[in-house]
Amino acid sequence: MSTRIVDLRSDTLTQPTEEMRARMSSAVVGDDVYGEDPTVNELESKIASMFGKEAGLFVASGTMGNLLAIMVHCPSRGSEIIIGDQSHVFLYEQGGPAQLAGVQVATIKNEIDGTFSLAELQRKIRIDDIHEPITSLVVVENTHNVCGGKVVPLSYLDELVSIVRRSSGPSIALHMDGARIFNAAAALGVSVQRLCRDFDSVSICLSKGLSAPIGSILVGSKAFITQARRFRKAVGGGMRQVGVLAAAGLVALEQIVPLLGKDHERTKRIAKAVHDLSSPNVVVDLDAVQTNILFLEIKQPDLVGSEFVQDLENVQPDELRAGVKDKNGLGVVVRSCDLTLKSVRLVLYHQIDDEQVELAIKKLTFVIKQYDARWPKVQ
Ligand SMILES: *Cc1c(COP(=O)(O)O)cnc(C)c1O
């Protein structure tokens, strides 16, 4: 049976737009390892100036951007970086800081709002002592992925910066894992330049909500980028006529960044629809929905995330009868991700339009109402 799929597993599922494909095919290119690709150079300098930094570097992925930043900011082996325990760098980059940069990681528990304790940060910054590693870098993630696309507030960032800058001993750098920094800026109504003003480096994903097919950009000072460019070659990230990819990045900045607020609105719309069901089994914290990521929390003890994901993917005959179908009569499959045992994550992005949002709402409503019929109250 053919079905209509609304795929909300991740904003990495974005497809390049028609305009991106057109600009990619006509991009003027050169050998970027020689610094001779004009399209890459244009993208790097454009994004650097948006962020108020001196220079930029096109890299293959967000993971590579974070790794290079850590390598540059931690020149001596056995340096230590401080980072949230729910951060992407800590959880999902294969221990790259240890494996490839020779760096030790100290974690601080992430709060549900994406921040970590600044008092704890202060305690974790090392004194200059022969027994101890050298604290070289603090990494902040914004928006915070695992914490549900939370926007780390400007006031918190300012306070963090002042603690790090006031610390005695060797100077400590600040890196922003800004995979979704444009989402943070859109949600706050603040420029990315202001949000990242006091950070020495920022990595930004083009291939998530910004809809480009491949790539991230690292920005920072000229000296920082020169060294990052050198390390990029060592980790196999020196690419040649990569302007074909940078061309999509330019379109992302011009055309997709201004639309991110729309993704946030649609995410809220789904959240509100689930909230309005007042289900005892599946709940959503409306205040927690700040950008393009939405977590549904499972309160029913007899239900786990993987089953909820499966139920959203199954099409039962009675849901077609109940009208859960698209305009061509196709049943609706909603794809999602059980990030924990008791929660399911939905992520919106450029290709998810109003029609798909309505279909997702219908499907969620149907499945959750079935739970509520089966378990009218949570024990
Ligand atoms: C996706 C992501 C990355 C890494 O991106 P890849 O391009 O998949 O390597 C880094 N940080 C955060 C917060 C992310 O969500």
Short mmCIF file of C-alpha atoms and ligand atoms in Angstrom, two decimals:
data_model
loop_
_atom_site.label_atom_id
_atom_site.label_comp_id
_atom_site.label_asym_id
_atom_site.label_seq_id
_atom_site.Cartn_x
_atom_site.Cartn_y
_atom_site.Cartn_z
CA MET A 1 0.00 0.00 0.00
CA SER A 2 1.48 3.35 -0.88
CA THR A 3 1.52 5.96 1.84
CA ARG A 4 2.31 9.61 2.40
CA ILE A 5 5.43 10.06 4.50
CA VAL A 6 5.99 13.07 6.74
CA ASP A 7 9.58 12.61 7.81
CA LEU A 8 10.34 14.46 11.04
CA ARG A 9 13.36 12.46 12.19
CA SER A 10 15.90 15.26 11.68
CA ASP A 11 16.57 18.55 9.96
CA THR A 12 19.49 16.84 8.23
CA LEU A 13 16.82 15.45 5.88
CA THR A 14 16.46 18.79 4.11
CA GLN A 15 16.87 18.62 0.35
CA PRO A 16 18.70 21.26 -1.68
CA THR A 17 16.19 23.68 -3.18
CA GLU A 18 15.73 24.20 -6.94
CA GLU A 19 17.62 27.47 -6.63
CA MET A 20 20.49 25.68 -4.87
CA ARG A 21 20.72 23.06 -7.60
CA ALA A 22 20.77 25.78 -10.25
CA ARG A 23 23.47 27.79 -8.48
CA MET A 24 25.51 24.61 -7.87
CA SER A 25 25.49 23.72 -11.55
CA SER A 26 26.62 27.18 -12.65
CA ALA A 27 29.11 27.80 -9.82
CA VAL A 28 32.52 29.15 -10.81
CA VAL A 29 35.06 26.84 -9.19
CA GLY A 30 38.80 26.38 -8.66
CA ASP A 31 41.12 24.32 -6.49
CA ASP A 32 40.22 25.24 -2.92
CA VAL A 33 43.35 23.63 -1.44
CA TYR A 34 45.21 26.32 -3.41
CA GLY A 35 42.68 28.87 -2.09
CA GLU A 36 41.50 29.39 -5.68
CA ASP A 37 37.82 28.55 -5.55
CA PRO A 38 36.02 31.90 -5.86
CA THR A 39 32.67 30.52 -4.73
CA VAL A 40 34.15 29.02 -1.56
CA ASN A 41 36.04 32.24 -0.90
CA GLU A 42 32.84 34.24 -1.31
CA LEU A 43 30.93 32.00 1.10
CA GLU A 44 33.73 32.03 3.69
CA SER A 45 34.08 35.79 3.70
CA LYS A 46 30.34 36.41 3.62
CA ILE A 47 29.62 34.22 6.61
CA ALA A 48 32.65 35.55 8.51
CA SER A 49 31.34 39.09 8.15
CA MET A 50 27.82 38.06 9.20
CA PHE A 51 29.38 36.77 12.41
CA GLY A 52 31.70 39.76 12.85
CA LYS A 53 34.78 37.53 12.55
CA GLU A 54 37.87 37.95 10.38
CA ALA A 55 37.77 34.71 8.42
CA GLY A 56 35.85 31.54 7.62
CA LEU A 57 36.60 27.98 6.54
CA PHE A 58 34.38 25.55 4.64
CA VAL A 59 34.52 22.09 6.23
CA ALA A 60 32.90 18.76 5.40
CA SER A 61 30.74 18.52 8.51
CA GLY A 62 29.87 20.01 11.87
CA THR A 63 31.91 17.29 13.54
CA MET A 64 34.96 18.34 11.54
CA GLY A 65 34.38 22.01 12.40
CA ASN A 66 34.22 21.25 16.14
CA LEU A 67 37.25 18.95 15.96
CA LEU A 68 39.38 21.55 14.15
CA ALA A 69 38.37 24.24 16.63
CA ILE A 70 39.39 22.00 19.53
CA MET A 71 42.70 21.16 17.83
CA VAL A 72 43.54 24.83 17.28
CA HIS A 73 42.46 26.02 20.73
CA CYS A 74 44.29 23.19 22.51
CA PRO A 75 47.83 23.27 21.15
CA SER A 76 49.36 21.18 23.94
CA ARG A 77 48.57 17.51 24.43
CA GLY A 78 46.69 16.79 27.63
CA SER A 79 44.82 20.07 27.49
CA GLU A 80 41.34 19.94 28.94
CA ILE A 81 38.11 21.31 27.53
CA ILE A 82 34.94 21.96 29.52
CA ILE A 83 31.66 21.04 27.95
CA GLY A 84 28.03 20.09 28.73
CA ASP A 85 27.38 16.39 29.32
CA GLN A 86 24.51 16.40 26.82
CA SER A 87 26.47 18.24 24.15
CA HIS A 88 26.93 16.93 20.64
CA VAL A 89 30.71 17.14 20.97
CA PHE A 90 30.61 14.89 24.02
CA LEU A 91 27.88 12.45 22.97
CA TYR A 92 28.01 12.15 19.22
CA GLU A 93 31.47 12.91 17.90
CA GLN A 94 33.04 9.57 18.74
CA GLY A 95 35.33 11.00 21.39
CA GLY A 96 37.09 12.99 18.68
CA PRO A 97 38.73 15.34 21.20
CA ALA A 98 40.44 12.33 22.86
CA GLN A 99 40.80 10.16 19.79
CA LEU A 100 42.20 12.73 17.40
CA ALA A 101 43.09 15.91 19.31
CA GLY A 102 44.73 14.35 22.40
CA VAL A 103 42.45 16.41 24.62
CA GLN A 104 40.73 15.46 27.86
CA VAL A 105 37.09 16.37 28.31
CA ALA A 106 35.58 17.60 31.58
CA THR A 107 31.79 17.62 31.54
CA ILE A 108 29.23 19.61 33.46
CA LYS A 109 25.66 18.36 33.73
CA ASN A 110 23.45 20.09 31.19
CA GLU A 111 20.21 21.49 32.58
CA ILE A 112 17.03 20.96 30.62
CA ASP A 113 17.29 24.52 29.26
CA GLY A 114 20.61 23.74 27.53
CA THR A 115 22.77 25.63 30.02
CA PHE A 116 25.15 24.23 32.62
CA SER A 117 25.97 25.55 36.07
CA LEU A 118 28.32 28.52 35.97
CA ALA A 119 29.35 27.91 39.58
CA GLU A 120 30.42 24.44 38.50
CA LEU A 121 32.24 25.96 35.53
CA GLN A 122 34.16 28.19 37.87
CA ARG A 123 35.10 25.18 40.00
CA LYS A 124 36.18 23.16 36.97
CA ILE A 125 38.59 25.77 35.60
CA ARG A 126 42.02 24.48 36.61
CA ILE A 127 44.64 26.38 38.50
CA ASP A 128 48.14 26.49 37.08
CA ASP A 129 49.59 23.44 38.85
CA ILE A 130 52.08 20.85 37.67
CA HIS A 131 49.69 18.02 38.62
CA GLU A 132 46.78 19.21 36.54
CA PRO A 133 45.87 19.44 32.89
CA ILE A 134 45.57 22.91 31.36
CA THR A 135 42.04 24.20 30.87
CA SER A 136 42.19 25.49 27.31
CA LEU A 137 38.65 25.75 26.01
CA VAL A 138 34.98 25.99 26.96
CA VAL A 139 32.42 24.84 24.40
CA VAL A 140 28.79 25.98 24.37
CA GLU A 141 26.07 24.54 22.14
CA ASN A 142 23.31 26.85 20.84
CA THR A 143 20.60 25.87 20.10
CA HIS A 144 20.94 22.79 22.25
CA ASN A 145 19.97 19.68 20.33
CA VAL A 146 19.43 17.02 23.01
CA CYS A 147 17.76 19.57 25.29
CA GLY A 148 15.07 20.03 22.64
CA GLY A 149 16.32 22.86 20.45
CA LYS A 150 16.57 25.16 23.46
CA VAL A 151 17.92 28.64 22.97
CA VAL A 152 20.71 29.42 25.40
CA PRO A 153 19.94 33.01 26.47
CA LEU A 154 22.20 35.94 25.79
CA SER A 155 22.39 36.93 29.47
CA TYR A 156 23.68 33.47 30.34
CA LEU A 157 26.27 33.63 27.55
CA ASP A 158 27.44 37.04 28.74
CA GLU A 159 27.84 35.76 32.28
CA LEU A 160 29.72 32.67 31.09
CA VAL A 161 32.06 34.82 29.03
CA SER A 162 32.82 37.09 31.95
CA ILE A 163 33.64 34.11 34.22
CA VAL A 164 35.99 32.63 31.64
CA ARG A 165 37.64 35.96 30.91
CA ARG A 166 38.12 36.73 34.62
CA SER A 167 39.79 33.39 35.37
CA SER A 168 43.43 33.62 36.30
CA GLY A 169 46.03 31.38 34.72
CA PRO A 170 46.52 30.61 31.03
CA SER A 171 43.91 32.12 28.78
CA ILE A 172 40.91 29.99 27.94
CA ALA A 173 39.27 30.09 24.52
CA LEU A 174 35.53 29.96 23.83
CA HIS A 175 33.99 27.91 21.04
CA MET A 176 30.35 27.92 20.04
CA ASP A 177 28.93 24.73 18.55
CA GLY A 178 26.47 26.73 16.52
CA ALA A 179 25.17 23.92 14.33
CA ARG A 180 21.77 25.65 14.68
CA ILE A 181 22.93 29.12 15.70
CA PHE A 182 20.69 30.75 13.08
CA ASN A 183 17.70 29.10 14.75
CA ALA A 184 18.81 30.59 18.07
CA ALA A 185 19.19 34.03 16.50
CA ALA A 186 15.76 33.81 14.85
CA ALA A 187 14.12 32.76 18.11
CA LEU A 188 15.78 35.53 20.12
CA GLY A 189 15.50 38.22 17.46
CA VAL A 190 19.20 38.93 17.97
CA SER A 191 21.92 38.92 15.30
CA VAL A 192 24.32 35.98 15.09
CA GLN A 193 27.07 38.56 15.39
CA ARG A 194 25.85 39.64 18.82
CA LEU A 195 25.15 36.08 19.95
CA CYS A 196 28.71 35.01 19.10
CA ARG A 197 30.45 38.32 19.83
CA ASP A 198 32.68 37.04 22.60
CA PHE A 199 33.35 33.59 21.19
CA ASP A 200 36.71 32.97 19.57
CA SER A 201 35.24 30.52 17.09
CA VAL A 202 31.87 29.27 15.89
CA SER A 203 30.94 26.26 13.76
CA ILE A 204 27.73 26.55 11.76
CA CYS A 205 25.94 23.73 9.88
CA LEU A 206 24.71 24.51 6.39
CA SER A 207 23.28 21.03 5.94
CA LYS A 208 20.62 21.04 8.65
CA GLY A 209 17.74 23.49 8.74
CA LEU A 210 19.51 25.67 6.18
CA SER A 211 18.79 23.07 3.51
CA ALA A 212 22.20 22.87 1.84
CA PRO A 213 23.28 19.31 1.01
CA ILE A 214 26.74 19.24 2.59
CA GLY A 215 29.03 21.30 4.75
CA SER A 216 29.67 23.48 7.74
CA ILE A 217 31.58 26.70 8.20
CA LEU A 218 34.04 27.55 10.92
CA VAL A 219 34.62 31.24 11.67
CA GLY A 220 37.18 33.03 13.83
CA SER A 221 40.27 35.21 13.69
CA LYS A 222 42.63 35.09 10.71
CA ALA A 223 45.28 33.29 12.77
CA PHE A 224 42.72 30.77 14.03
CA ILE A 225 41.45 30.00 10.53
CA THR A 226 44.97 29.69 9.12
CA GLN A 227 45.76 26.99 11.67
CA ALA A 228 42.35 25.31 11.23
CA ARG A 229 42.97 25.20 7.46
CA ARG A 230 46.25 23.44 8.12
CA PHE A 231 44.63 20.83 10.40
CA ARG A 232 41.76 20.41 7.95
CA LYS A 233 44.26 19.11 5.40
CA ALA A 234 45.68 16.68 7.98
CA VAL A 235 42.28 15.15 8.72
CA GLY A 236 41.56 14.72 5.02
CA GLY A 237 39.23 17.68 4.68
CA GLY A 238 41.09 19.55 1.94
CA MET A 239 38.63 19.51 -0.95
CA ARG A 240 39.19 20.70 -4.48
CA GLN A 241 36.40 22.23 -6.66
CA VAL A 242 34.16 22.49 -3.65
CA GLY A 243 32.49 25.67 -4.92
CA VAL A 244 29.68 23.43 -6.15
CA LEU A 245 28.83 22.90 -2.48
CA ALA A 246 29.58 26.43 -1.36
CA ALA A 247 27.11 27.71 -3.98
CA ALA A 248 24.32 25.95 -2.10
CA GLY A 249 25.59 27.51 1.12
CA LEU A 250 25.31 30.99 -0.39
CA VAL A 251 21.68 30.33 -1.33
CA ALA A 252 21.08 29.01 2.21
CA LEU A 253 22.29 32.29 3.72
CA GLU A 254 20.32 34.45 1.31
CA GLN A 255 17.07 32.53 1.07
CA ILE A 256 16.67 29.98 3.86
CA VAL A 257 17.97 31.82 6.93
CA PRO A 258 15.17 34.43 6.70
CA LEU A 259 12.57 31.61 6.71
CA LEU A 260 13.65 29.79 9.88
CA GLY A 261 11.01 31.53 11.97
CA LYS A 262 8.38 29.79 9.86
CA ASP A 263 9.79 26.37 10.88
CA HIS A 264 9.54 27.48 14.51
CA GLU A 265 5.89 28.53 14.05
CA ARG A 266 5.00 25.20 12.50
CA THR A 267 6.76 23.32 15.30
CA LYS A 268 4.71 25.29 17.83
CA ARG A 269 1.54 24.48 15.90
CA ILE A 270 2.15 20.74 16.24
CA ALA A 271 3.09 21.14 19.90
CA LYS A 272 -0.09 23.09 20.61
CA ALA A 273 -2.27 20.52 18.85
CA VAL A 274 -0.82 17.72 20.99
CA HIS A 275 -1.06 19.84 24.12
CA ASP A 276 -4.73 20.60 23.40
CA LEU A 277 -5.53 16.86 23.46
CA SER A 278 -4.84 16.97 27.23
CA SER A 279 -3.72 13.38 27.01
CA PRO A 280 -2.63 11.71 30.23
CA ASN A 281 -0.31 9.48 28.19
CA VAL A 282 1.63 11.81 25.91
CA VAL A 283 2.39 15.36 26.93
CA VAL A 284 4.31 18.31 25.58
CA ASP A 285 5.75 21.23 27.50
CA LEU A 286 4.74 24.21 25.36
CA ASP A 287 7.25 26.56 26.95
CA ALA A 288 10.03 24.14 26.05
CA VAL A 289 9.26 24.42 22.33
CA GLN A 290 11.46 27.30 21.26
CA THR A 291 12.76 26.49 17.80
CA ASN A 292 12.34 23.65 15.27
CA ILE A 293 12.63 20.72 17.68
CA LEU A 294 9.77 19.23 19.67
CA PHE A 295 9.85 16.50 22.31
CA LEU A 296 6.76 14.45 23.14
CA GLU A 297 7.03 12.96 26.61
CA ILE A 298 5.49 9.62 27.39
CA LYS A 299 3.79 9.45 30.78
CA GLN A 300 2.22 6.03 30.30
CA PRO A 301 4.33 3.42 32.14
CA ASP A 302 3.36 0.69 29.66
CA LEU A 303 4.50 2.61 26.60
CA VAL A 304 8.04 3.27 25.39
CA GLY A 305 9.41 5.58 22.73
CA SER A 306 10.15 2.88 20.17
CA GLU A 307 6.50 1.70 20.27
CA PHE A 308 5.20 5.24 19.85
CA VAL A 309 7.55 5.71 16.87
CA GLN A 310 6.25 2.46 15.38
CA ASP A 311 2.60 3.43 15.91
CA LEU A 312 3.22 6.71 14.08
CA GLU A 313 4.62 4.73 11.15
CA ASN A 314 1.88 2.10 10.92
CA VAL A 315 -1.22 2.80 8.85
CA GLN A 316 -4.26 0.96 10.20
CA PRO A 317 -7.42 0.53 8.10
CA ASP A 318 -9.58 2.33 10.69
CA GLU A 319 -7.45 5.45 10.58
CA LEU A 320 -8.20 5.83 6.87
CA ARG A 321 -11.88 5.56 7.76
CA ALA A 322 -11.31 8.17 10.44
CA GLY A 323 -9.99 10.54 7.79
CA VAL A 324 -6.27 10.38 8.54
CA LYS A 325 -5.21 10.61 4.91
CA ASP A 326 -3.85 13.12 2.44
CA LYS A 327 -5.74 14.76 -0.42
CA ASN A 328 -5.11 11.71 -2.62
CA GLY A 329 -6.50 9.35 -0.03
CA LEU A 330 -3.12 7.99 1.04
CA GLY A 331 -2.55 6.92 4.62
CA VAL A 332 -0.07 8.99 6.62
CA VAL A 333 3.25 7.77 8.00
CA VAL A 334 4.96 10.13 10.46
CA ARG A 335 8.61 9.35 11.04
CA SER A 336 10.13 10.40 14.34
CA CYS A 337 12.98 9.47 16.60
CA ASP A 338 12.91 7.92 20.09
CA LEU A 339 15.81 9.84 21.54
CA THR A 340 15.17 8.37 25.00
CA LEU A 341 13.08 5.54 26.42
CA LYS A 342 10.28 7.92 27.35
CA SER A 343 10.44 10.64 24.71
CA VAL A 344 10.03 11.04 20.99
CA ARG A 345 11.63 13.86 19.02
CA LEU A 346 10.13 15.63 16.02
CA VAL A 347 12.19 18.09 13.97
CA LEU A 348 10.87 20.50 11.35
CA TYR A 349 12.74 21.96 8.41
CA HIS A 350 12.44 23.74 5.09
CA GLN A 351 10.57 21.04 3.14
CA ILE A 352 7.94 20.50 5.82
CA ASP A 353 5.08 22.72 4.66
CA ASP A 354 1.67 23.57 6.12
CA GLU A 355 0.01 20.58 4.47
CA GLN A 356 2.50 18.16 6.03
CA VAL A 357 2.06 19.85 9.39
CA GLU A 358 -1.70 19.26 9.19
CA LEU A 359 -1.15 15.61 8.23
CA ALA A 360 1.29 15.13 11.13
CA ILE A 361 -1.26 16.65 13.51
CA LYS A 362 -4.00 14.32 12.25
CA LYS A 363 -1.79 11.29 12.68
CA LEU A 364 -0.54 12.27 16.14
CA THR A 365 -4.09 13.00 17.23
CA PHE A 366 -5.30 9.61 16.02
CA VAL A 367 -2.51 7.63 17.71
CA ILE A 368 -2.65 9.55 20.98
CA LYS A 369 -6.47 9.25 21.16
CA GLN A 370 -6.07 5.50 20.78
CA TYR A 371 -3.71 5.51 23.74
CA ASP A 372 -6.17 7.57 25.72
CA ALA A 373 -8.98 5.11 24.94
CA ARG A 374 -6.78 2.24 26.06
CA TRP A 375 -5.36 4.00 29.12
CA PRO A 376 -7.90 6.63 30.21
CA LYS A 377 -5.64 7.57 33.05
CA VAL A 378 -2.04 7.01 33.99
CA GLN A 379 -1.68 4.74 37.03
C1 LIG B 1 24.54 17.90 13.80
C2 LIG B 1 25.32 18.56 14.85
C3 LIG B 1 26.71 18.62 14.79
C4 LIG B 1 27.57 17.90 13.77
O1 LIG B 1 27.15 17.88 12.52
P1 LIG B 1 27.58 16.79 11.40
O2 LIG B 1 27.56 17.63 10.20
O3 LIG B 1 26.51 15.75 11.46
O4 LIG B 1 28.92 16.27 11.72
C5 LIG B 1 27.35 19.32 15.78
N1 LIG B 1 26.67 19.89 16.78
C6 LIG B 1 25.35 19.84 16.88
C7 LIG B 1 24.66 20.53 18.01
C8 LIG B 1 24.61 19.17 15.93
O5 LIG B 1 23.28 19.11 16.05
#
